Amino acid sequence: MNDFAKGQRLSYPGNTNIVILKGPGNTRPTNPHGQNTSDLERRINLPQDVITFIKSSNAVRKYQTLFQQRFRNPVFIEVGSDLVLFCKCPHDLDEAQAQLVGDLSVEIEKLQGAAAVPPDTDRIKETLMKAKTDLNRDELRVDFSFIPGQGATTVAKVRLVGYTEYVKNLRGVLQDYLLNQVFTTEVLNLQHPEMVDCFGKILELISIKQTQVTLKQSLLPKPCVAISGPRCHVQEAHKALRSGLASLTLEKLVLDGPGAVRYFQAEGKTSKQLVESSCKVLIQERQVSAPRQFMFSIPSLRHTTKTSQQSSFLFVGLQRKNVDDALTKIKNLYQDHSATKTFTNQDLADLTEEDMKKLMNLVKTQDLYVQEDPLSQGGLTVSGLKAGVNQVDQMLQTLIPLKKEMRAKEEENLYPRIAWCILGQSGTWERLPKTGNYNLEKRNATKSIVDAHRVTWSVNLLKMEARRDLTGQTAKLKRLENLSDFTFPLYWDKMSSTKCLEEVLLDPSSAEYRTVQQAFNKTAQNTIVKIKRLQNVHLRRTYEMQKKHISEKNKNEGGVVERLLYHGTSQENLNSIKTKGFNRSFSGKNATAYGQGTYFAVNASYSVGYSKPAADGTQTMFVARVLTGLFTLGRNDMRMPPPRNSQQPDDRYDSLVDSINNPTMFVVFHDNQAYPDYLITFR
């Protein structure tokens, strides 16, 4: 290029971007722009960044000199919005164009992640400025600029422009920074959450010291360690950590309840440290929650959480034997200081919900573990440190006898007021014992009940049904609420306290119906239309009082004798008997052969004749409960039974009969000595 100065000079006429080459013997006619009118024109569409670089650098002079030396025909350069070449020779124009396009270039490098924001953008700028200064020592050869991103401080790209050789050099500097120096973070997952708690000790165990990166361990979203710093150092640290962690032997021990963690963080801490030292391992404890594998069947515990607390221990070492030895020692240490106690469902049966809450609070404060005893439905097994288990045991040993005594009193007080009954196999209602009666009344339906025959039943109170555990047999349940002065017969249905009379139509398929029907048809061949049970509280109350009186009077002669007898009547007397009972003042209306009282027949066939048909042809007959007691032969003139002993004129017989040896007719003289139990309608 230095030869260009010999005998020639370069000028820029006016304010144009035209380059005019002048020298000996080459003066030609030119246009107003300085080019020879016979020159060819070649327009080169270069990137605007390159055009700007050409204008701001020494490129025009440099290439004009170069072209003067290379080509026979002068090549002129004009730089405006495009770059234009002028020359007489097309070949020389091709060569000049190829030279410019090959020598000048612009490249865009995209920035991502941390490289696109401070402080890395500031460091990139500083690095590129230093490299640019070194490359542009005696002239402008390369330049760069940042292309902003969407954010106020974000840089999306770096633009590099200049001579291709120097652009590549500057790009290499940028890529080296992006590859090795830009700030980045890589995440290495850890196998166990306990490793997060003792990560610093793990680094010491695998002999890793990091001063050029930052390590930050975390449990979320899963156990991991974040490695942050220059990319090259992060990658190096990541590789070293992965290799070091892979060399470790890890083993986990999980014990039920939080008590083990509590022990080794307090009184057992020194023992744990001795195990770590002797076995050359790390032991990291952690309290964790785990889903319960069962739900409590005890009603008062159903509100408890669906998770249980566990003690988790992670053993970390370089040798398998050391880790196994440490695990065994820790397990044995805890077992030496722990205990287990089981309380059966019978032990806990009398505890209230409030009692169970107190029990569970004590379990929680002592870091104990509780689970339902699989061998005893409703029983509990409590385990943990001995001191805590002993406290629970002492609490229950104090509470259980007191609660049993209170429970017995409550059962006793409830029994006269509430009667829970179960329908027996014979079709008769049987009262449940006091314990079953109490459990059903308190809606303790999860507990089985035991009937008077010691048969165990499970209960469904929604269906009012019991199921025998062994056979699957079902039986109906019934609840009766007695009045303060009256106990409902077990075979009665529930009645409103405001009603005195309830007529219950019997189901023809029921055992009760069949019992009444079979007794009737034993002597009477009539067809039964319907049977009603009469529940008259007032009449039954007075009847039971009379029954008690006769029972006490005859206690030395066998007590009271109660019989089911028949009494036929007309339609007009039905309502009177149902509401007011049998009235001996009607004596003599049908017969008085054996006394002037109310007559009851042993056989239904006899009473059919005294049941007068209604308009529709049906007849009615009462099945009555009659307190026959001690009886004697009656006469038509007797207005009351005679005395049993002339020495005791007030001690009379209870009823009169037609035959002492085989009575078929009984006569009573007290209205409350008979109760209308059933009303049979027949044809």
PDB file of C-alpha atoms in Angstrom, residues 46-205:
ATOM      1  CA  LEU A  46     -23.734  -3.891   2.234  1.00  0.00           C
ATOM      2  CA  PRO A  47     -25.320  -3.953   5.742  1.00  0.00           C
ATOM      3  CA  GLN A  48     -25.821  -0.464   7.070  1.00  0.00           C
ATOM      4  CA  ASP A  49     -23.601  -1.291  10.047  1.00  0.00           C
ATOM      5  CA  VAL A  50     -20.745  -1.996   7.593  1.00  0.00           C
ATOM      6  CA  ILE A  51     -21.454   1.249   5.694  1.00  0.00           C
ATOM      7  CA  THR A  52     -21.285   3.163   8.987  1.00  0.00           C
ATOM      8  CA  PHE A  53     -18.003   1.446   9.873  1.00  0.00           C
ATOM      9  CA  ILE A  54     -16.503   2.327   6.455  1.00  0.00           C
ATOM     10  CA  LYS A  55     -17.430   5.970   6.907  1.00  0.00           C
ATOM     11  CA  SER A  56     -15.952   6.168  10.391  1.00  0.00           C
ATOM     12  CA  SER A  57     -12.764   4.262   9.603  1.00  0.00           C
ATOM     13  CA  ASN A  58      -9.876   4.580   7.172  1.00  0.00           C
ATOM     14  CA  ALA A  59     -11.345   1.896   4.938  1.00  0.00           C
ATOM     15  CA  VAL A  60     -11.917   4.036   1.808  1.00  0.00           C
ATOM     16  CA  ARG A  61      -8.352   5.282   1.624  1.00  0.00           C
ATOM     17  CA  LYS A  62      -7.044   1.838   2.463  1.00  0.00           C
ATOM     18  CA  TYR A  63      -8.946   0.043  -0.291  1.00  0.00           C
ATOM     19  CA  GLN A  64      -8.403   2.795  -2.869  1.00  0.00           C
ATOM     20  CA  THR A  65      -4.663   2.390  -2.371  1.00  0.00           C
ATOM     21  CA  LEU A  66      -4.953  -1.380  -2.558  1.00  0.00           C
ATOM     22  CA  PHE A  67      -7.003  -1.301  -5.749  1.00  0.00           C
ATOM     23  CA  GLN A  68      -4.527   1.120  -7.392  1.00  0.00           C
ATOM     24  CA  GLN A  69      -1.776  -1.380  -6.833  1.00  0.00           C
ATOM     25  CA  ARG A  70      -3.743  -4.455  -7.888  1.00  0.00           C
ATOM     26  CA  PHE A  71      -5.622  -3.323 -11.001  1.00  0.00           C
ATOM     27  CA  ARG A  72      -4.510  -1.757 -14.329  1.00  0.00           C
ATOM     28  CA  ASN A  73      -7.684   0.268 -14.481  1.00  0.00           C
ATOM     29  CA  PRO A  74      -8.438   2.673 -11.683  1.00  0.00           C
ATOM     30  CA  VAL A  75     -11.287   1.629  -9.349  1.00  0.00           C
ATOM     31  CA  PHE A  76     -13.172   4.444  -7.670  1.00  0.00           C
ATOM     32  CA  ILE A  77     -15.237   4.062  -4.430  1.00  0.00           C
ATOM     33  CA  GLU A  78     -18.294   6.118  -3.537  1.00  0.00           C
ATOM     34  CA  VAL A  79     -19.954   5.620  -0.076  1.00  0.00           C
ATOM     35  CA  GLY A  80     -23.500   6.867   0.457  1.00  0.00           C
ATOM     36  CA  SER A  81     -26.441   4.748   1.568  1.00  0.00           C
ATOM     37  CA  ASP A  82     -24.743   2.017  -0.444  1.00  0.00           C
ATOM     38  CA  LEU A  83     -21.190   1.463  -1.571  1.00  0.00           C
ATOM     39  CA  VAL A  84     -20.609   2.103  -5.319  1.00  0.00           C
ATOM     40  CA  LEU A  85     -17.567   1.044  -7.390  1.00  0.00           C
ATOM     41  CA  PHE A  86     -16.557   2.637 -10.701  1.00  0.00           C
ATOM     42  CA  CYS A  87     -14.124   1.152 -13.222  1.00  0.00           C
ATOM     43  CA  LYS A  88     -13.762   0.629 -16.943  1.00  0.00           C
ATOM     44  CA  CYS A  89     -13.024  -3.072 -16.547  1.00  0.00           C
ATOM     45  CA  PRO A  90     -15.820  -5.437 -15.408  1.00  0.00           C
ATOM     46  CA  HIS A  91     -13.270  -7.993 -14.238  1.00  0.00           C
ATOM     47  CA  ASP A  92     -11.595  -5.449 -12.029  1.00  0.00           C
ATOM     48  CA  LEU A  93     -15.006  -4.506 -10.610  1.00  0.00           C
ATOM     49  CA  ASP A  94     -15.663  -8.161  -9.733  1.00  0.00           C
ATOM     50  CA  GLU A  95     -12.330  -8.464  -8.014  1.00  0.00           C
ATOM     51  CA  ALA A  96     -12.827  -5.248  -6.049  1.00  0.00           C
ATOM     52  CA  GLN A  97     -16.332  -6.276  -4.956  1.00  0.00           C
ATOM     53  CA  ALA A  98     -15.116  -9.689  -3.805  1.00  0.00           C
ATOM     54  CA  GLN A  99     -12.331  -8.034  -1.832  1.00  0.00           C
ATOM     55  CA  LEU A 100     -14.736  -5.684   0.002  1.00  0.00           C
ATOM     56  CA  VAL A 101     -17.405  -8.271   0.728  1.00  0.00           C
ATOM     57  CA  GLY A 102     -14.836 -10.751   1.998  1.00  0.00           C
ATOM     58  CA  ASP A 103     -12.917  -8.296   4.129  1.00  0.00           C
ATOM     59  CA  LEU A 104     -15.823  -6.534   5.870  1.00  0.00           C
ATOM     60  CA  SER A 105     -18.567  -8.201   7.948  1.00  0.00           C
ATOM     61  CA  VAL A 106     -21.088  -7.748  10.749  1.00  0.00           C
ATOM     62  CA  GLU A 107     -22.117 -10.470  13.231  1.00  0.00           C
ATOM     63  CA  ILE A 108     -24.851 -10.595  15.889  1.00  0.00           C
ATOM     64  CA  GLU A 109     -24.363 -12.638  19.073  1.00  0.00           C
ATOM     65  CA  LYS A 110     -27.487 -13.368  21.168  1.00  0.00           C
ATOM     66  CA  LEU A 111     -27.314 -13.038  24.949  1.00  0.00           C
ATOM     67  CA  GLN A 112     -29.414 -15.300  27.203  1.00  0.00           C
ATOM     68  CA  GLY A 113     -30.135 -15.725  30.873  1.00  0.00           C
ATOM     69  CA  ALA A 114     -27.747 -14.009  33.273  1.00  0.00           C
ATOM     70  CA  ALA A 115     -25.615 -12.750  30.372  1.00  0.00           C
ATOM     71  CA  ALA A 116     -28.470 -10.462  29.273  1.00  0.00           C
ATOM     72  CA  VAL A 117     -28.735  -8.516  32.528  1.00  0.00           C
ATOM     73  CA  PRO A 118     -26.399  -6.758  34.922  1.00  0.00           C
ATOM     74  CA  PRO A 119     -23.885  -7.421  36.335  1.00  0.00           C
ATOM     75  CA  ASP A 120     -22.852  -9.735  33.492  1.00  0.00           C
ATOM     76  CA  THR A 121     -23.721  -7.180  30.781  1.00  0.00           C
ATOM     77  CA  ASP A 122     -21.384  -4.715  32.478  1.00  0.00           C
ATOM     78  CA  ARG A 123     -18.614  -7.306  32.618  1.00  0.00           C
ATOM     79  CA  ILE A 124     -19.156  -8.241  28.957  1.00  0.00           C
ATOM     80  CA  LYS A 125     -18.899  -4.595  27.952  1.00  0.00           C
ATOM     81  CA  GLU A 126     -15.725  -4.173  29.967  1.00  0.00           C
ATOM     82  CA  THR A 127     -14.192  -7.302  28.420  1.00  0.00           C
ATOM     83  CA  LEU A 128     -15.106  -6.287  24.849  1.00  0.00           C
ATOM     84  CA  MET A 129     -13.785  -2.750  25.330  1.00  0.00           C
ATOM     85  CA  LYS A 130     -10.450  -4.098  26.470  1.00  0.00           C
ATOM     86  CA  ALA A 131     -10.215  -6.452  23.489  1.00  0.00           C
ATOM     87  CA  LYS A 132     -11.349  -3.720  21.082  1.00  0.00           C
ATOM     88  CA  THR A 133      -8.643  -1.373  22.355  1.00  0.00           C
ATOM     89  CA  ASP A 134      -5.987  -4.008  21.797  1.00  0.00           C
ATOM     90  CA  LEU A 135      -7.189  -4.710  18.243  1.00  0.00           C
ATOM     91  CA  ASN A 136      -7.538  -1.023  17.242  1.00  0.00           C
ATOM     92  CA  ARG A 137      -4.132   0.243  18.354  1.00  0.00           C
ATOM     93  CA  ASP A 138      -3.193   2.219  15.202  1.00  0.00           C
ATOM     94  CA  GLU A 139      -6.520   2.334  13.363  1.00  0.00           C
ATOM     95  CA  LEU A 140     -10.197   1.388  13.710  1.00  0.00           C
ATOM     96  CA  ARG A 141     -10.456  -2.240  12.679  1.00  0.00           C
ATOM     97  CA  VAL A 142     -13.480  -3.495  14.662  1.00  0.00           C
ATOM     98  CA  ASP A 143     -16.326  -2.081  16.774  1.00  0.00           C
ATOM     99  CA  PHE A 144     -19.273  -3.405  18.826  1.00  0.00           C
ATOM    100  CA  SER A 145     -22.586  -2.209  20.230  1.00  0.00           C
ATOM    101  CA  PHE A 146     -25.413  -3.593  22.393  1.00  0.00           C
ATOM    102  CA  ILE A 147     -28.928  -4.165  21.024  1.00  0.00           C
ATOM    103  CA  PRO A 148     -31.431  -3.587  23.896  1.00  0.00           C
ATOM    104  CA  GLY A 149     -33.972  -6.214  24.932  1.00  0.00           C
ATOM    105  CA  GLN A 150     -37.562  -5.781  26.162  1.00  0.00           C
ATOM    106  CA  GLY A 151     -36.642  -4.825  29.727  1.00  0.00           C
ATOM    107  CA  ALA A 152     -35.088  -1.541  30.742  1.00  0.00           C
ATOM    108  CA  THR A 153     -31.840  -3.221  31.820  1.00  0.00           C
ATOM    109  CA  THR A 154     -31.938  -6.196  29.468  1.00  0.00           C
ATOM    110  CA  VAL A 155     -29.491  -6.620  26.565  1.00  0.00           C
ATOM    111  CA  ALA A 156     -30.731  -9.015  23.911  1.00  0.00           C
ATOM    112  CA  LYS A 157     -27.769  -9.043  21.470  1.00  0.00           C
ATOM    113  CA  VAL A 158     -24.223  -7.804  20.785  1.00  0.00           C
ATOM    114  CA  ARG A 159     -23.405  -6.388  17.309  1.00  0.00           C
ATOM    115  CA  LEU A 160     -19.815  -6.847  16.047  1.00  0.00           C
ATOM    116  CA  VAL A 161     -18.721  -4.975  12.858  1.00  0.00           C
ATOM    117  CA  GLY A 162     -15.453  -4.354  11.073  1.00  0.00           C
ATOM    118  CA  TYR A 163     -12.808  -6.275   9.216  1.00  0.00           C
ATOM    119  CA  THR A 164     -13.811  -9.935   9.209  1.00  0.00           C
ATOM    120  CA  GLU A 165     -10.556 -11.094  10.753  1.00  0.00           C
ATOM    121  CA  TYR A 166     -10.925  -8.741  13.713  1.00  0.00           C
ATOM    122  CA  VAL A 167     -14.674  -9.365  14.039  1.00  0.00           C
ATOM    123  CA  LYS A 168     -13.865 -13.047  14.485  1.00  0.00           C
ATOM    124  CA  ASN A 169     -11.258 -12.206  17.111  1.00  0.00           C
ATOM    125  CA  LEU A 170     -13.674 -10.040  19.077  1.00  0.00           C
ATOM    126  CA  ARG A 171     -16.418 -12.638  18.750  1.00  0.00           C
ATOM    127  CA  GLY A 172     -14.040 -15.248  20.140  1.00  0.00           C
ATOM    128  CA  VAL A 173     -13.457 -13.056  23.179  1.00  0.00           C
ATOM    129  CA  LEU A 174     -17.254 -12.735  23.680  1.00  0.00           C
ATOM    130  CA  GLN A 175     -17.927 -16.443  23.269  1.00  0.00           C
ATOM    131  CA  ASP A 176     -15.143 -17.322  25.660  1.00  0.00           C
ATOM    132  CA  TYR A 177     -16.747 -15.093  28.283  1.00  0.00           C
ATOM    133  CA  LEU A 178     -20.212 -16.556  27.663  1.00  0.00           C
ATOM    134  CA  LEU A 179     -18.855 -20.075  27.871  1.00  0.00           C
ATOM    135  CA  ASN A 180     -16.638 -19.721  30.897  1.00  0.00           C
ATOM    136  CA  GLN A 181     -17.248 -16.499  32.766  1.00  0.00           C
ATOM    137  CA  VAL A 182     -20.967 -15.679  32.630  1.00  0.00           C
ATOM    138  CA  PHE A 183     -22.784 -16.179  35.941  1.00  0.00           C
ATOM    139  CA  THR A 184     -24.923 -19.337  35.940  1.00  0.00           C
ATOM    140  CA  THR A 185     -26.677 -21.716  38.303  1.00  0.00           C
ATOM    141  CA  GLU A 186     -26.954 -25.484  38.058  1.00  0.00           C
ATOM    142  CA  VAL A 187     -29.050 -27.700  40.332  1.00  0.00           C
ATOM    143  CA  LEU A 188     -27.921 -31.072  41.677  1.00  0.00           C
ATOM    144  CA  ASN A 189     -30.694 -33.201  43.207  1.00  0.00           C
ATOM    145  CA  LEU A 190     -30.095 -34.879  46.558  1.00  0.00           C
ATOM    146  CA  GLN A 191     -31.432 -38.319  47.426  1.00  0.00           C
ATOM    147  CA  HIS A 192     -32.821 -37.505  50.876  1.00  0.00           C
ATOM    148  CA  PRO A 193     -34.111 -34.366  52.621  1.00  0.00           C
ATOM    149  CA  GLU A 194     -31.798 -35.074  55.567  1.00  0.00           C
ATOM    150  CA  MET A 195     -28.827 -34.373  53.253  1.00  0.00           C
ATOM    151  CA  VAL A 196     -29.936 -30.735  53.101  1.00  0.00           C
ATOM    152  CA  ASP A 197     -29.588 -30.428  56.893  1.00  0.00           C
ATOM    153  CA  CYS A 198     -26.061 -31.817  57.014  1.00  0.00           C
ATOM    154  CA  PHE A 199     -24.748 -30.787  53.589  1.00  0.00           C
ATOM    155  CA  GLY A 200     -21.810 -28.882  55.010  1.00  0.00           C
ATOM    156  CA  LYS A 201     -20.640 -31.982  56.886  1.00  0.00           C
ATOM    157  CA  ILE A 202     -21.100 -34.086  53.749  1.00  0.00           C
ATOM    158  CA  LEU A 203     -18.745 -31.727  51.861  1.00  0.00           C
ATOM    159  CA  GLU A 204     -16.139 -32.262  54.559  1.00  0.00           C
ATOM    160  CA  LEU A 205     -16.641 -36.039  54.365  1.00  0.00           C
TER     161      LEU A 205
END
